[in-house]
Short mmCIF file of C-alpha atoms in Angstrom, two decimals:
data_model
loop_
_atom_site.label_atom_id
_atom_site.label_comp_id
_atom_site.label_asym_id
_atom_site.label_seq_id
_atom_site.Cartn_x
_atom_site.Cartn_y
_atom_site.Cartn_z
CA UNK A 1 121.70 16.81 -128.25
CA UNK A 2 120.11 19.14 -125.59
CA UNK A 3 118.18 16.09 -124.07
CA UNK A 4 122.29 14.12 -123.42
CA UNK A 5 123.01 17.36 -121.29
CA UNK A 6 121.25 16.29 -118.54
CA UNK A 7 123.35 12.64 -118.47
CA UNK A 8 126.72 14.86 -119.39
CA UNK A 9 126.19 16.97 -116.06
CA UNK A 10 125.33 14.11 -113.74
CA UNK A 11 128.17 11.61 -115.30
CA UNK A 12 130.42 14.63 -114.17
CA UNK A 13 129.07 14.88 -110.99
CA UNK A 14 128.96 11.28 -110.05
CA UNK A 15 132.49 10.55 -111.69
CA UNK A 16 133.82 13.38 -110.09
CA UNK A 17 132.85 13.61 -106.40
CA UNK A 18 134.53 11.67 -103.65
CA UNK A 19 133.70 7.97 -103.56
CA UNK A 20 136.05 4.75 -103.41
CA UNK A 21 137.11 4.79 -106.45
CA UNK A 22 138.48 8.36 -106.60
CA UNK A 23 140.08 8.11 -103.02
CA UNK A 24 142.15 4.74 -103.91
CA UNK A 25 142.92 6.48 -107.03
CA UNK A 26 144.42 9.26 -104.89
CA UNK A 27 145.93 6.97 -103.12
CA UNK A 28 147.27 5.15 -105.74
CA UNK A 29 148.67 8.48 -107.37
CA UNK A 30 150.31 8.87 -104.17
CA UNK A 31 152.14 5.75 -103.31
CA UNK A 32 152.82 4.66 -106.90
CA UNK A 33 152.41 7.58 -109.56
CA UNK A 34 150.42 8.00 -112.50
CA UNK A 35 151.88 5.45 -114.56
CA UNK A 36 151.76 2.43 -112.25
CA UNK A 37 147.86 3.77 -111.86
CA UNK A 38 147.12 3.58 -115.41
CA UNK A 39 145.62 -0.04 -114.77
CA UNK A 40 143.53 1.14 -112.27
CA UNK A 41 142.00 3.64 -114.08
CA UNK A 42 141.38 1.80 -117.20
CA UNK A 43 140.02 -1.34 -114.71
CA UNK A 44 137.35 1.14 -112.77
CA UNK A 45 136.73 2.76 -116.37
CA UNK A 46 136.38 -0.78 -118.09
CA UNK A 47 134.22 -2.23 -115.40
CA UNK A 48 131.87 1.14 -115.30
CA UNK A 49 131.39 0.48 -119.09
CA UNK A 50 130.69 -3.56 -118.61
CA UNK A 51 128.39 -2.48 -115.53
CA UNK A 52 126.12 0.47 -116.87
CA UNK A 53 126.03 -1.70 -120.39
CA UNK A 54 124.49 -4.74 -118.57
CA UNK A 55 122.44 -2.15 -116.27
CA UNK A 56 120.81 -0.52 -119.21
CA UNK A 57 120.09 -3.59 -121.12
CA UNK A 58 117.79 -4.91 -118.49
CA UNK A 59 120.32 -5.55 -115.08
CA UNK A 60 118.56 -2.57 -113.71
CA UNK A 61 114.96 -4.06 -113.54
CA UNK A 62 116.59 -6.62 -110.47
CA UNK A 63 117.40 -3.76 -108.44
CA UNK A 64 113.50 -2.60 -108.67
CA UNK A 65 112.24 -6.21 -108.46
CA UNK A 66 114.33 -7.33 -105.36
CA UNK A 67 115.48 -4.34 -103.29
CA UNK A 68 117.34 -6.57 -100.93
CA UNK A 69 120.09 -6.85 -103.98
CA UNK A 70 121.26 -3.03 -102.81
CA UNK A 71 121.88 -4.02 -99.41
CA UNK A 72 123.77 -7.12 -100.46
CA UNK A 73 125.96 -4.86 -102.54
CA UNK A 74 126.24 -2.34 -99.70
CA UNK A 75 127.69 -4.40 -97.18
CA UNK A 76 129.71 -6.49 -99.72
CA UNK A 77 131.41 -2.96 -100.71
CA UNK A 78 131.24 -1.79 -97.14
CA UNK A 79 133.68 -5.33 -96.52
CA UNK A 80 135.86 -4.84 -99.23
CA UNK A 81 136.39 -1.36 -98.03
CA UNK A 82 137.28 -2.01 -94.77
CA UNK A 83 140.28 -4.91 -96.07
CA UNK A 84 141.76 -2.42 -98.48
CA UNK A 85 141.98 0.40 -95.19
CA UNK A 86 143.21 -1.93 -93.12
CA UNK A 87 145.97 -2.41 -95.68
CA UNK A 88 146.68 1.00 -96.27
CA UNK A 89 146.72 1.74 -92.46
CA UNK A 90 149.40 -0.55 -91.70
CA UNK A 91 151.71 -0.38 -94.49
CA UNK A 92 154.33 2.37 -95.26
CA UNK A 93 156.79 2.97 -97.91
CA UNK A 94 157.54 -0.38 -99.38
CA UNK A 95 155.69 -2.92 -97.27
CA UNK A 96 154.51 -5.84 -98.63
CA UNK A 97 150.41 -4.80 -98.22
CA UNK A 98 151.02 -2.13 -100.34
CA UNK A 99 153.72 -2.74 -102.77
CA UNK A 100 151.58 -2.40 -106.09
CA UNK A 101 148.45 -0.26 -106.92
CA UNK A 102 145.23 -2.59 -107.82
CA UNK A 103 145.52 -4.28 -110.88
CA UNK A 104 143.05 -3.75 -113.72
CA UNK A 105 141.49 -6.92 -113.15
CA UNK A 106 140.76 -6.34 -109.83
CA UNK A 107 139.63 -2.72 -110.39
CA UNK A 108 137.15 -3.70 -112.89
CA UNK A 109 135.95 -6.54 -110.45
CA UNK A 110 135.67 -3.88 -107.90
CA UNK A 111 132.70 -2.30 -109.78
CA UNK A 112 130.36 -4.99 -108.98
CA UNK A 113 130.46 -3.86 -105.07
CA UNK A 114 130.84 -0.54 -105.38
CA UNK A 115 127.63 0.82 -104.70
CA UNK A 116 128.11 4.29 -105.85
CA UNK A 117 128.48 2.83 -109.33
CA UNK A 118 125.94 0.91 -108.66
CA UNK A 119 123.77 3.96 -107.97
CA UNK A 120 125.50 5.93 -111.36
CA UNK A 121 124.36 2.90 -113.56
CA UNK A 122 121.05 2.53 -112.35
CA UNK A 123 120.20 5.92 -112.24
CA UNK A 124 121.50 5.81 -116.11
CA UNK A 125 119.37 3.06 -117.00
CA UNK A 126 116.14 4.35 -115.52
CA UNK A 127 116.63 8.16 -116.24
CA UNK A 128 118.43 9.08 -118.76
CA UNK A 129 118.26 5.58 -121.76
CA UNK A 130 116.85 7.96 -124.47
CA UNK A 131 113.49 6.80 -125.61
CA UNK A 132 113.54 7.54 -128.91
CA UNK A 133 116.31 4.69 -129.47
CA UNK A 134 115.95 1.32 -129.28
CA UNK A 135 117.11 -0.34 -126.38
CA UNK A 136 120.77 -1.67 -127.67
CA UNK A 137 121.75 1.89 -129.68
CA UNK A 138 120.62 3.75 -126.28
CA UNK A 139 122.12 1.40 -124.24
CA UNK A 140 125.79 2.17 -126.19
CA UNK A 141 125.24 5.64 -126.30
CA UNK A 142 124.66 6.58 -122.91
CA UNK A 143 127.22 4.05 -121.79
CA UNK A 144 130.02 5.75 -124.34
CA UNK A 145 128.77 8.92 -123.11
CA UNK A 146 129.18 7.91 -119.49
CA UNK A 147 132.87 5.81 -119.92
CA UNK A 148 133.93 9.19 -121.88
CA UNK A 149 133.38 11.32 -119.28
CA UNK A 150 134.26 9.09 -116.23
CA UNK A 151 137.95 8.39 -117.25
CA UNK A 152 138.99 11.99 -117.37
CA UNK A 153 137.69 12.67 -114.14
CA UNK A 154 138.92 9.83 -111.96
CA UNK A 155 142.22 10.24 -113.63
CA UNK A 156 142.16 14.20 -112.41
CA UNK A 157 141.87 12.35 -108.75
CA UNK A 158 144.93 10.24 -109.82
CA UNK A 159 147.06 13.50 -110.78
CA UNK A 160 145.70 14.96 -107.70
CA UNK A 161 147.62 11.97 -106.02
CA UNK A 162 150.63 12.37 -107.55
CA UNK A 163 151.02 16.44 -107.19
CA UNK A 164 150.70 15.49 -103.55
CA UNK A 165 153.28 12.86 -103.53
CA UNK A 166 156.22 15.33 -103.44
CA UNK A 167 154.61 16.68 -99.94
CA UNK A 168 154.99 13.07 -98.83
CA UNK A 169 158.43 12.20 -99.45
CA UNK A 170 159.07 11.80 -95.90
CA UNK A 171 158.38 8.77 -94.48
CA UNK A 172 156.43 9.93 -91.78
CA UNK A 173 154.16 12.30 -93.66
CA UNK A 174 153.34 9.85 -96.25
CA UNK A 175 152.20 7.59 -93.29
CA UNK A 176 150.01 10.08 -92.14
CA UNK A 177 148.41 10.22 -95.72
CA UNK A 178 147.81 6.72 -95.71
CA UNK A 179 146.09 6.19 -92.38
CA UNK A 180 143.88 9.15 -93.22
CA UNK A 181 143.19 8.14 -96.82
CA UNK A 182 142.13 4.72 -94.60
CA UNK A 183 139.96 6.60 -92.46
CA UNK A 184 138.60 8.04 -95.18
CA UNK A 185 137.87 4.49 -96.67
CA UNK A 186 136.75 3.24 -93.53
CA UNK A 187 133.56 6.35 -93.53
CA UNK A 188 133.21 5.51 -96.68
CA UNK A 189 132.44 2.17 -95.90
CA UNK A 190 130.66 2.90 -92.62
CA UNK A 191 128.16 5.14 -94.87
CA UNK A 192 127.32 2.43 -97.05
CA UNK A 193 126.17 0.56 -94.20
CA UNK A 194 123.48 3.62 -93.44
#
């Protein structure tokens, strides 16, 4: 069990610092509440467990083999990025850009650009797949660990949202909170692009 500590500590970390997924769950906590979040959470936790699954069964090896696969990713996050803060920068309470959090479907879809997960399931795959299981059982278990972990955190950044949403009750404030929370996306995205 010792040797899992090592994946426990840096599933925390990665699940738990800022990244896109925590800031449009804040966001999301925000604007909608917990409850209409719930599908976002259990899309970025669903697509973390299809992505670091298909990582650690062999998915990994292309990012070695063909580096140019990370930069393809980066700027296809970077893009995606940039349209969702551009939506949250010019919508306010009730506008039509933002009238629903992301759905599942399109959480779990956002996985496959996000390069920070991209980053969490490689770094899985290549560090921490225990070698003294095959590949399949290790595969589950550090996947199971990883999902386990990751949905109690990002939801914490989703409650963070929504103790923060009676601060923006005014209009004005919460407009504030979404141009910033843009911003913040648009960094984000800029960083990628590094």
């Amino acid at each position: 069990m010792t040797e899992l500590l090592p994946l426990v500590t840096y599933s925390i970390v990665m699940s738990s610092t800022p990244g896109p997924n925590n800031l449009m769950l804040t966001t999301s906590g925000a604007n909608f509440g917990f409850r209409r979040s719930l599908p976002h959470i259990l899309g970025i936790s669903t697509g973390m467990l299809v992505q670091t699954m298909v990582t650690c069964l062999g998915l990994g090896s292309l990012f070695t083999a063909f580096p140019v696969l990370h930069t393809v990713l980066r700027i296809a996050g970077a893009a995606y990025l940039l349209v969702l803060a551009w939506k949250l920068a010019g919508s306010a309470i009730g506008d039509v850009a933002l009238a629903r959090p992301l759905t599942f479907w399109q959480a779990a879809a956002f996985q496959a650009v996000n390069p920070k997960s991209w980053v969490k399931s490689v770094t899985i795959a290549s560090v921490f797949m225990p070698a003294t299981l095959g590949v399949l059982p290790g595969a589950l278990l550090v996947t199971a660990i990883t999902v386990a972990i990751g949905m109690p955190c990002v939801s914490v950044w989703t409650l963070f949202g929504v103790a923060i949403r009676r601060v923006l009750t005014d209009v004005r404030r919460r407009r504030v909170f979404n141009v910033i929370m843009a911003g913040s996306l648009i960094v984000l995205a800029f960083s990628f692009l590094r």
